Coordinates of C-alpha atoms and ligand atoms in Angstrom, one line a residue:
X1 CA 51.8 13.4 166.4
X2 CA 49.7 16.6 166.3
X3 CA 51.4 19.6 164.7
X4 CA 51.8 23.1 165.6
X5 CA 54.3 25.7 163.1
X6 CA 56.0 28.1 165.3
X7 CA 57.4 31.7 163.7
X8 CA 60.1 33.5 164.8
X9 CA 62.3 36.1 163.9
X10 CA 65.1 34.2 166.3
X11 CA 66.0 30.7 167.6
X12 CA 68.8 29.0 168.9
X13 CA 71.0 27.7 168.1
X14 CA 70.6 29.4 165.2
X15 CA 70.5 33.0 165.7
X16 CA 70.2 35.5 168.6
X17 CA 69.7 38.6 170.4
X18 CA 67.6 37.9 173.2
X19 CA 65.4 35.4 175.4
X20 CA 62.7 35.1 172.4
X21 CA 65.7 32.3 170.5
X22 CA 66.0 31.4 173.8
X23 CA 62.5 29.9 173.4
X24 CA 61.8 29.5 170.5
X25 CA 64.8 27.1 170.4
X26 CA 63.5 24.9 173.8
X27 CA 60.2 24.3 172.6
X28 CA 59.9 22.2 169.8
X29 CA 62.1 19.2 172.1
X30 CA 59.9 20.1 175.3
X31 CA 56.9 19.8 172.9
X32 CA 57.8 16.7 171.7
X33 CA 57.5 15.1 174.9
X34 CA 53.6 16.3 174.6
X35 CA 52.8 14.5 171.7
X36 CA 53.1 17.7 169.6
X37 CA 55.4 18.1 166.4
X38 CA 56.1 21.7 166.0
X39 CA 58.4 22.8 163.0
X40 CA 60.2 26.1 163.5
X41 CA 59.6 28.9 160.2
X42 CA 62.3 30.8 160.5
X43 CA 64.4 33.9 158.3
X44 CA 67.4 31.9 156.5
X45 CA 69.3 34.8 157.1
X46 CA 73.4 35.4 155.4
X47 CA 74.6 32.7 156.0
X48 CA 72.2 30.0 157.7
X49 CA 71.4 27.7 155.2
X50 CA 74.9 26.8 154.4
X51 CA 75.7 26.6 158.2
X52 CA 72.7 23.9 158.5
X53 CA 73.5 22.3 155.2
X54 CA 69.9 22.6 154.2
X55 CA 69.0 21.2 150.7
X56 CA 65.4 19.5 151.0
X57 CA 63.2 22.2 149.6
X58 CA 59.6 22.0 151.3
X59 CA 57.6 25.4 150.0
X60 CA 58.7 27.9 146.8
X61 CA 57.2 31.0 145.2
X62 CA 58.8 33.0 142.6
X63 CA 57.3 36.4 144.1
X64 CA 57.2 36.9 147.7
X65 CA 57.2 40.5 148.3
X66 CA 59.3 41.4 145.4
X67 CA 61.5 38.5 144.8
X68 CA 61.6 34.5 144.7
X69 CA 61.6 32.7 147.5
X70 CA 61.9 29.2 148.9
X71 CA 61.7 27.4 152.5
X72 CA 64.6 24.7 153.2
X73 CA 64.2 22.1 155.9
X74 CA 67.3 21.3 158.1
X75 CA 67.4 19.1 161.3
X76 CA 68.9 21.6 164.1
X77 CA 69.7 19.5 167.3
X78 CA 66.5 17.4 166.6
X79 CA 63.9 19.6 165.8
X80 CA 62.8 20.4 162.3
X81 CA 63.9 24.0 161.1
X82 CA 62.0 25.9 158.4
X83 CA 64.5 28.2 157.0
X84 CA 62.6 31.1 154.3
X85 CA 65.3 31.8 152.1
X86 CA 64.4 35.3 150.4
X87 CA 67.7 36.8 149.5
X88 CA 66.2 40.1 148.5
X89 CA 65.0 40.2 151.7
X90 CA 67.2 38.5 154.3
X91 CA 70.7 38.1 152.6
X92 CA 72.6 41.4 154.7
X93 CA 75.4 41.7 156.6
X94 CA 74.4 42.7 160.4
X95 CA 72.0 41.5 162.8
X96 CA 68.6 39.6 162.5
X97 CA 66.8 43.4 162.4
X98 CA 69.6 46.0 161.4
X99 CA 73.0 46.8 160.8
X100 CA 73.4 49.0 163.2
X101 CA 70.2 51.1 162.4
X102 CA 66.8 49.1 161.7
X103 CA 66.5 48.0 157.9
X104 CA 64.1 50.2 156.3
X105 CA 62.4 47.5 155.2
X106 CA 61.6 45.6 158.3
X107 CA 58.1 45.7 157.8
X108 CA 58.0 43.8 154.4
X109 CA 60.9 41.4 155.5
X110 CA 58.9 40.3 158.2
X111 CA 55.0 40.6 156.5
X112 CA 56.7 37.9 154.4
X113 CA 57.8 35.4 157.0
X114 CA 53.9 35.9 158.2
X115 CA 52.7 35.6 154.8
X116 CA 54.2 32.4 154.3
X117 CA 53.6 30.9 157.7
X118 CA 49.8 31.5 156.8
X119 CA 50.3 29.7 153.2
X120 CA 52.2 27.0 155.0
X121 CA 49.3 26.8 157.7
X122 CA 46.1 26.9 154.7
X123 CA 48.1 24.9 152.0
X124 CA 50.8 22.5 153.5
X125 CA 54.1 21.5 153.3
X126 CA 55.1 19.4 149.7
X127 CA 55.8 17.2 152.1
X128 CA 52.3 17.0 152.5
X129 CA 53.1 18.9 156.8
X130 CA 50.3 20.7 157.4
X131 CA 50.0 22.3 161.1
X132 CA 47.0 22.4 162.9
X133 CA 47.7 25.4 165.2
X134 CA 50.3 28.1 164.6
X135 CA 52.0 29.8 167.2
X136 CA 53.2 33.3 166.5
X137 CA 56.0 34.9 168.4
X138 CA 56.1 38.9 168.7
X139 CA 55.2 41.6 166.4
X140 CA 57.5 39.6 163.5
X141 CA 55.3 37.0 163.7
X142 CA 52.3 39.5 164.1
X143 CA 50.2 39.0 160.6
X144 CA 50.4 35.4 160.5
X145 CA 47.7 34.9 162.8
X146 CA 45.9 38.0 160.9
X147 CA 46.3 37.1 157.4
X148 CA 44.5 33.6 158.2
X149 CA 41.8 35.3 159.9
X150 CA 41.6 37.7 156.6
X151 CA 41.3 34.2 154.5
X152 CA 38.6 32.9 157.0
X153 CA 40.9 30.2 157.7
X154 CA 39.9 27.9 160.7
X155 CA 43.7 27.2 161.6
X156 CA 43.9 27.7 165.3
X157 CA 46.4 30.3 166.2
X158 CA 48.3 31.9 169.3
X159 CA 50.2 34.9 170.1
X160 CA 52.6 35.2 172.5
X161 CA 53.8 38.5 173.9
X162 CA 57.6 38.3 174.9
X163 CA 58.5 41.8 175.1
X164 CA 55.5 44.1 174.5
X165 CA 58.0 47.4 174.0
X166 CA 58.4 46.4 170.2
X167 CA 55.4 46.8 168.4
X168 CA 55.8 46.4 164.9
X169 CA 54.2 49.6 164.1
X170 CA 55.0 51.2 160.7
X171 CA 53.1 53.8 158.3
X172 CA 49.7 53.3 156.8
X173 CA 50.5 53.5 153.0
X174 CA 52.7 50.3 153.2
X175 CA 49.0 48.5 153.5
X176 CA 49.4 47.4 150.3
X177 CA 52.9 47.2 150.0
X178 CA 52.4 43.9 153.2
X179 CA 48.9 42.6 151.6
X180 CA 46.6 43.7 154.0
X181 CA 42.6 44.6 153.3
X182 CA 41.9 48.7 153.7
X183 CA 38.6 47.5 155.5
X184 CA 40.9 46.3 158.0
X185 CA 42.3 49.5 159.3
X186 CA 40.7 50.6 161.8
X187 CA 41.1 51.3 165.0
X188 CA 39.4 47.3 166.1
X189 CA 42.2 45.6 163.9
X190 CA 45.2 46.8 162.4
X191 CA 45.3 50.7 163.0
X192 CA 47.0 51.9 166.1
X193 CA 47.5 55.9 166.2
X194 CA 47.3 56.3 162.6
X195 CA 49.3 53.2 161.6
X196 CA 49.9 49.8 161.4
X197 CA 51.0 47.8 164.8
X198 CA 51.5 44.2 163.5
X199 CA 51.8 43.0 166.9
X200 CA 48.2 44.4 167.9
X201 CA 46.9 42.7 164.6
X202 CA 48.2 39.5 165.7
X203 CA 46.5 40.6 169.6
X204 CA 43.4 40.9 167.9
X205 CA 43.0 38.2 165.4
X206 CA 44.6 35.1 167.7
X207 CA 42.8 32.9 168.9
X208 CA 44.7 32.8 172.2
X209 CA 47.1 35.3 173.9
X210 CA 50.1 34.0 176.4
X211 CA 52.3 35.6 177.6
X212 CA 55.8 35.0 179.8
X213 CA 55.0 34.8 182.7
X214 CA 51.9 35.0 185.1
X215 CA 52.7 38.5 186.5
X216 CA 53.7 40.1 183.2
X217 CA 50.3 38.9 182.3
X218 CA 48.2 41.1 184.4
X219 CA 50.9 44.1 183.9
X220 CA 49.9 44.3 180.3
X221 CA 46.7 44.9 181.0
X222 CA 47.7 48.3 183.0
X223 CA 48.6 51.4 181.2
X224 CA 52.2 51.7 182.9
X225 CA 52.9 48.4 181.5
X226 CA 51.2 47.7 178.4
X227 CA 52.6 50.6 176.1
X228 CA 49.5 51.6 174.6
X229 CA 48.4 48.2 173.9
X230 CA 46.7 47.6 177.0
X231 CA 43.1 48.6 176.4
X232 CA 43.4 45.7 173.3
X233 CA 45.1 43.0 175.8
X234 CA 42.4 43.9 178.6
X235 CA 39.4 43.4 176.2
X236 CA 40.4 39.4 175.9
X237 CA 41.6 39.0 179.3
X238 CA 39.4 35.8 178.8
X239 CA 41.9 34.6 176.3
X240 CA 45.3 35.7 178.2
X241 CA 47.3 33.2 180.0
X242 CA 50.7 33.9 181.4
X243 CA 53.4 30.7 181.0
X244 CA 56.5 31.2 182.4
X245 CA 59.5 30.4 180.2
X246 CA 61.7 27.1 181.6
X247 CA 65.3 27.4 180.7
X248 CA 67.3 24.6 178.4
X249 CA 68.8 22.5 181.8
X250 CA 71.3 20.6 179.9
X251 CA 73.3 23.6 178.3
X252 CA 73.0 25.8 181.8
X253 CA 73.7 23.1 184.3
X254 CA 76.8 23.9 186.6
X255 CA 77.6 20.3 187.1
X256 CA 78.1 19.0 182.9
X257 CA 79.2 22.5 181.6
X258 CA 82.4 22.5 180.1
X259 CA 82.7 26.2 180.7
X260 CA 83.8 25.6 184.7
X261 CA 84.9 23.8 186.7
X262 CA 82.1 21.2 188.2
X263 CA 80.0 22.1 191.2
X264 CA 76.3 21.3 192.4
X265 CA 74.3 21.7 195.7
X266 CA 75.6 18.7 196.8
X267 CA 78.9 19.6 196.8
X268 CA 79.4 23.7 196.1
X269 CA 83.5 24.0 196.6
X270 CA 83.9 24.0 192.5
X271 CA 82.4 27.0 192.6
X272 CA 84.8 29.0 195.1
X273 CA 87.8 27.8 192.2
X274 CA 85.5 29.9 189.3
X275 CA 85.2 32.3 191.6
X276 CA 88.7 32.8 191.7
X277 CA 89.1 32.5 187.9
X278 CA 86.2 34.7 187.0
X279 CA 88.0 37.3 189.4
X280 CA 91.7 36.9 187.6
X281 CA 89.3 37.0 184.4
X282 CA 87.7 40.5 185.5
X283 CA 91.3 41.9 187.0
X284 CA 89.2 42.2 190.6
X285 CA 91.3 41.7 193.5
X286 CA 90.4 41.8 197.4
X287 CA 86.6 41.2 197.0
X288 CA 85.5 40.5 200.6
X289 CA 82.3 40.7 200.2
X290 CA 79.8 39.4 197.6
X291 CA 80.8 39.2 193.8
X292 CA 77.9 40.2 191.5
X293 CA 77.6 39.8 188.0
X294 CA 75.6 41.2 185.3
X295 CA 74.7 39.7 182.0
X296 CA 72.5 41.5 180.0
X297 CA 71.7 43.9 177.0
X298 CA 72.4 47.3 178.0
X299 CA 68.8 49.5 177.5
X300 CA 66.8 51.4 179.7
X301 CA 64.4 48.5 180.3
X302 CA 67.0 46.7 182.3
X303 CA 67.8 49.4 184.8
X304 CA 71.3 49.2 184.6
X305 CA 71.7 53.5 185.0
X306 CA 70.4 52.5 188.8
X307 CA 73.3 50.4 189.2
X308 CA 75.7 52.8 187.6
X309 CA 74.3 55.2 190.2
X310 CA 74.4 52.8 193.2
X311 CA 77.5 50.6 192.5
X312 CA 79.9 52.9 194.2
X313 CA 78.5 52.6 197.8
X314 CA 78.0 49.2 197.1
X315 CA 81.6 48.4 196.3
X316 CA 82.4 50.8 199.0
X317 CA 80.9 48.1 201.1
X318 CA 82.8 45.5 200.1
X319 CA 81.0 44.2 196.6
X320 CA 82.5 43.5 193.6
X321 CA 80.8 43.7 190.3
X322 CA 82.0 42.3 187.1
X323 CA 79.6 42.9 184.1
X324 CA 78.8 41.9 180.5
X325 CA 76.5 43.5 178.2
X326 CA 75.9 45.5 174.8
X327 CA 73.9 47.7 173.3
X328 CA 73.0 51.5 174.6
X329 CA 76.2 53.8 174.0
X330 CA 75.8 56.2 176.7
X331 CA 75.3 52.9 179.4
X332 CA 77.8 51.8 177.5
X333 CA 80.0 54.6 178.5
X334 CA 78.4 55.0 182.2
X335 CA 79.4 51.7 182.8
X336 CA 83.1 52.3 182.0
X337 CA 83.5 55.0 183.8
X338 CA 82.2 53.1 186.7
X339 CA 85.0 50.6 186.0
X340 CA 87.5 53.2 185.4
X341 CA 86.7 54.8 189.0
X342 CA 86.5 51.3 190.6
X343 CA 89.8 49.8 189.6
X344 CA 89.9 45.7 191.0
X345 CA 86.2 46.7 192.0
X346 CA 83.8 46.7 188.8
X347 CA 85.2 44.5 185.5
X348 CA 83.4 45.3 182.4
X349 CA 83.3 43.9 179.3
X350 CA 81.4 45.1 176.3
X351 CA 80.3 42.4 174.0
X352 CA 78.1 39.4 173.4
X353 CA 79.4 36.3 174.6
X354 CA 77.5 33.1 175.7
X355 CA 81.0 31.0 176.9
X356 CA 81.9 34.4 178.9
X357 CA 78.3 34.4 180.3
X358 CA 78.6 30.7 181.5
X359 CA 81.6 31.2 183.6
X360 CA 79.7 34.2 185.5
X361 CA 77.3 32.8 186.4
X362 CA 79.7 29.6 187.7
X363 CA 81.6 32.0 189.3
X364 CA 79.7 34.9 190.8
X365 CA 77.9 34.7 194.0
X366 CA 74.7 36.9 192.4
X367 CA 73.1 38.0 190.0
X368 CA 71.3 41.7 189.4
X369 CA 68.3 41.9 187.1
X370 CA 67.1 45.7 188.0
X371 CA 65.1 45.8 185.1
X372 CA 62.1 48.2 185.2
X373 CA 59.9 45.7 183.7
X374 CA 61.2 42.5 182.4
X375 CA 58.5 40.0 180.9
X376 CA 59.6 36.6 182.1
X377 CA 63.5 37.4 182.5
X378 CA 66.1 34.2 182.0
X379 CA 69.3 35.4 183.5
X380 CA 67.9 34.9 187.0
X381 CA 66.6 31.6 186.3
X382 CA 70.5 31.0 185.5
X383 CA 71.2 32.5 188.3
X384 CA 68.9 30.2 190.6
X385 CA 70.5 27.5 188.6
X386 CA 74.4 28.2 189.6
X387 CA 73.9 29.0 193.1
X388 CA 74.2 32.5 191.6
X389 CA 71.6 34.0 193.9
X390 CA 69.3 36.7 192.6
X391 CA 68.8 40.3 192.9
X392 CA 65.7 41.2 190.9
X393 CA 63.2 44.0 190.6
X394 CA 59.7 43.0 191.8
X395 CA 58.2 43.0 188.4
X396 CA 56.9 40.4 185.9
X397 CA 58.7 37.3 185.3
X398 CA 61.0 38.3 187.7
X399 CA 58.7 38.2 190.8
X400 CA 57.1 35.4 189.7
X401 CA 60.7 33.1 189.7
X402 CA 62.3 34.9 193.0
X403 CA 61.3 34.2 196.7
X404 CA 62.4 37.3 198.8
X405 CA 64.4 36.7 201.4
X406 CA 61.9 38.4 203.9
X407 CA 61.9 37.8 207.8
X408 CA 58.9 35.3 206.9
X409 CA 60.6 33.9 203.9
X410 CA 64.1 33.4 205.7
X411 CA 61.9 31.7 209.1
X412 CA 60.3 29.4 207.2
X413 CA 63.3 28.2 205.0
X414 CA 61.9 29.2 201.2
X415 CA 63.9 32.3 200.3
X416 CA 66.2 32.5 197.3
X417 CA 66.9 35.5 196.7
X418 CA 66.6 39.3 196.9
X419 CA 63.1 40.8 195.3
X420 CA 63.2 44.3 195.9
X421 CA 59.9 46.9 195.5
X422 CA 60.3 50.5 194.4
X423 CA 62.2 50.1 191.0
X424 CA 64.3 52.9 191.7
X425 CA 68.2 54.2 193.3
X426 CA 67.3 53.1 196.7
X427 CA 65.2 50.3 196.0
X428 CA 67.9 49.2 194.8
X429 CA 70.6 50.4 197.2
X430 CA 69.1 49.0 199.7
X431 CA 68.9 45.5 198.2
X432 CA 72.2 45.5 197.6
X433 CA 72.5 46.5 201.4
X434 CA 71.0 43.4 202.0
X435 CA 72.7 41.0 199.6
X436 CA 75.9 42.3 201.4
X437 CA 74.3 41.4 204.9
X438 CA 72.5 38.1 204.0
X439 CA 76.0 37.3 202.5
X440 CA 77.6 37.6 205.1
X441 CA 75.9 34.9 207.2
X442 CA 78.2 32.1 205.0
X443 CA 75.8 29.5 207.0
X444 CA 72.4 30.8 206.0
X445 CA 74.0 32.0 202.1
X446 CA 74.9 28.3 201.7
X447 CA 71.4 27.1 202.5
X448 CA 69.5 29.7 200.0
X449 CA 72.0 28.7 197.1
X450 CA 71.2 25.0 197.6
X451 CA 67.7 26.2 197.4
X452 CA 67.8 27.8 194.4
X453 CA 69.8 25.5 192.7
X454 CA 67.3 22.2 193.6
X455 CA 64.2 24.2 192.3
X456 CA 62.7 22.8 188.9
X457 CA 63.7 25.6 185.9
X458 CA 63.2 23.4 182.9
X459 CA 60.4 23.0 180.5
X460 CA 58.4 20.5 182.2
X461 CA 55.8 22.2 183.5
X462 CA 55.3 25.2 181.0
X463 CA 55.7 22.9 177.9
X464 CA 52.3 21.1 179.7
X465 CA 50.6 24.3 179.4
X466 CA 51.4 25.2 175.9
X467 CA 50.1 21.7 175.3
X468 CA 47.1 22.4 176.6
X469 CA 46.3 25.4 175.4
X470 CA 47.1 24.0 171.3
X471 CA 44.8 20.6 172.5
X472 CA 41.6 23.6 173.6
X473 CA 42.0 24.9 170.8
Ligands
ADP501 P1 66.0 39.9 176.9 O1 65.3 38.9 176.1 O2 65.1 41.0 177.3 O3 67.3 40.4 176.5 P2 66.2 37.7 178.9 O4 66.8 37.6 180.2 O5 64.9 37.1 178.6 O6 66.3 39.2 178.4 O7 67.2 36.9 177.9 C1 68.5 37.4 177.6 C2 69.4 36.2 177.1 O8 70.5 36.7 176.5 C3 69.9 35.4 178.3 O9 70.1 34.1 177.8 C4 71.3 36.1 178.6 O10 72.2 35.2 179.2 C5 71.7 36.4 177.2 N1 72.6 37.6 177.1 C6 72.2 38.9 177.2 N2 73.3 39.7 177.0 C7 74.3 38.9 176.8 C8 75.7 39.1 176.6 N3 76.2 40.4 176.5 N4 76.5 38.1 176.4 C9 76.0 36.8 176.5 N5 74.7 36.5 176.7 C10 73.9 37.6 176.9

């Protein structure tokens, strides 16, 4: 087998706050299949290496950025976990990246899960593991790929870019402080407006760029879309490729999961019973029209204050909504006053929760994704997956995954769901207009869910390109 170390900040089943665990979690099985081995570095953060029962110790130092640290190996559903247990670094109460405020210190902590990727990459495993391309995810991941290129190391390495809106910048007197050269800051490596972006360091110094999608490939390379970093994308366009992310199709397939009751495109009536539940579940009553769900972290990215804006005509109409998200206070607080106005009309519930997720999407009819830009986006592919159809924003991932239900589209038999242009109130007003009108054709609804849900979403095909892209290189 050939072998490739991936670095994340997040993977599941580990830990999560977002599609990048998503990922990081599906590759290493779809890689397999490839001929690749990939191993999975990883934070051990509170509480992880006694939930994986990790004891075989596979990399030590007794000073990694100001205390001693070692790397466990655990099995986690098959693939190999690399757990970097640093406890003056990752042993907190909170999330992966803050307690409800960034840690201060999220520069170092994640400098050192770069730093030690490269060792592991230059010197091996004790095991005697040594990778022969590393694949870097997001600005946490951001140095690895620089601090090899700083050793002259000829380690092949990739960046991949799954949200570009998080940077990794932090102040220029912490150079030392996350071992990085001075003669490296300027403005063609690591200095971006005066300071340190690790994520452009890592855009830089890679030896490939992907990206999430084919779309959100070419957006970062326009300044509405690439955040200031899209004069450094642009300039190795040669070296971009955009591969869509697959979803895990055993854990989000509507016929095996245990969260509802069974239903596929051959036979859909399972689905009119979670229906039911979901709305008892949500305290909606009297939905006549289509039920629409949202699962998703509430920020401004995802466009949710165009929904709090539009939902009232649209439940006017005859929609339902029932929603579940976290994050942003003042959404947060938009979105229950929406509910509170809409009584049996909008449920909301604020919170993280996978098994609450599950029976949304087995229950509702669609899904909304309004997001203003949205890399790759996996809550439609869900959605596509459940006969759930989707209502997406015409951007990145999103456009890529969605066939509009245009007169063309609907004529020749390939819609699947709703893509609408003009990411705005009446862009999306008027796709909700839509949903409630293509809805309400049962006949020609039927036939677009069974569409959706026979499409291929795994990792197949994507996990071939990664492939490839490690073999070039
Ligand atoms: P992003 O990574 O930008 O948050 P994605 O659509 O790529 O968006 O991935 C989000 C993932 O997190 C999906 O698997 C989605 O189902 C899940 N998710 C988001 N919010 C919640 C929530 N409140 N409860 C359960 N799952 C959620």
């Amino acid at each position: 087998m050939k072998r490739v170390l991936s670095v994340t900040s997040e993977c599941v089943p580990l830990i999560k706050t977002g599609g990048l665990a998503d990922v990081a979690g599906a590759l290493p099985a779809a890689l397999r299949d490839h001929g690749w081995d990939m191993r999975t570095l990883l934070p051990a953060y509170r509480g992880l290496i006694a939930k994986t029962k990790a004891k075989k110790t596979v990399w030590s130092s007794d000073d990694l950025f100001g205390g001693p640290a070692k790397v466990f190996m655990a099995k986690v559903d098959g693939a190999e976990m690399l757990l970097l247990d640093a406890p003056h670094l990752y042993d907190r109460a909170g999330g992966p990246y803050g307690d409800g405020v960034d840690f201060v210190d999220n520069a170092e902590r994640f400098a050192a899960l770069s730093w030690v990727a490269a060792e592991i990459a230059q010197n091996g495993l004790t095991d005697g593991w040594t990778p022969q391309v590393l694949h870097a995810h997001d600005w946490q991941a951001g140095l690895a790929p620089a601090y090899l290129r700083f050793a002259n190391s000829d380690v092949k390495t990739v960046m991949t870019v799954h949200n570009i809106a998080f940077q990794g910048v932090t102040p220029a007197h912490k150079l030392d402080d996350l071992k990085l050269p001075h003669d490296a800051f300027h403005p063609d490596i690591l200095e971006y407006w005066g300071q340190v972006s690790t994520l452009k360091a890592g855009l830089v110094t890679a030896d490939a760029i992907t990206t999430v999608s084919p779309t959100y490939a070419e957006e970062l390379m326009r300044p509405d879309f690439g955040m200031g970093l899209d004069g450094v994308i642009a300039a190795r366009s040669g070296d971009l490729s955009g591969i869509l992310n697959g979803i895990d199709d055993a854990a989000w397939d509507p016929d095996t999961d245990p969260a509802i009751v069974s239903y596929s495109a051959k036979k859909l009536t399972g689905k009119k019973k979670n229906r039911a539940a979901l709305c008892k579940e949500f305290g909606l009553k009297g939905v006549k029209g289509p039920l629409a769900i949202v699962v998703s972290r509430l920020s401004h990215q995802k466009g949710l204050d165009l929904l709090i804006e539009a939902a009232d005509e649209f439940v006017a109409k005859g929609g339902g909504l029932a929603i579940l998200g976290s994050g942003d206070p003042w959404l947060e607080g938009q979105l229950q006053a929406l509910a509170t106005r809409n009584p049996g009309k909008v449920g909301l519930r604020i919170g993280y929760d996978e098994a609450l997720s599950h029976r949304m999407f087995g229950g509702g009819d669609a899904v909304l994704v309004p997001s203003r830009f949205e890399p790759c986006g996996l809550t439609q592919l869900y959605g596509l997956r459940y006969g759930t159809v989707p209502v997406v924003a015409a951007t990145g991932g999103l456009a890529d995954t969605v066939i509009n239900a245009n007169a063309v589209a609907q004529a020749a038999k390939v819609s699947t769901g709703i893509v609408f242009q003009g990411i705005d109130r009446l862009g999306l007003s008027r796709a909700l207009d839509k949903l409630i009108a293509l809805y309400s054709d049962q006949k020609g609804w039927t036939a677009m869910q069974k569409r959706g849900m026979t499409q291929d979403l795994g990792w197949g095909a994507s996990s071939a390109k990664y492939a490839e892209l490690y073999e070039a290189l």
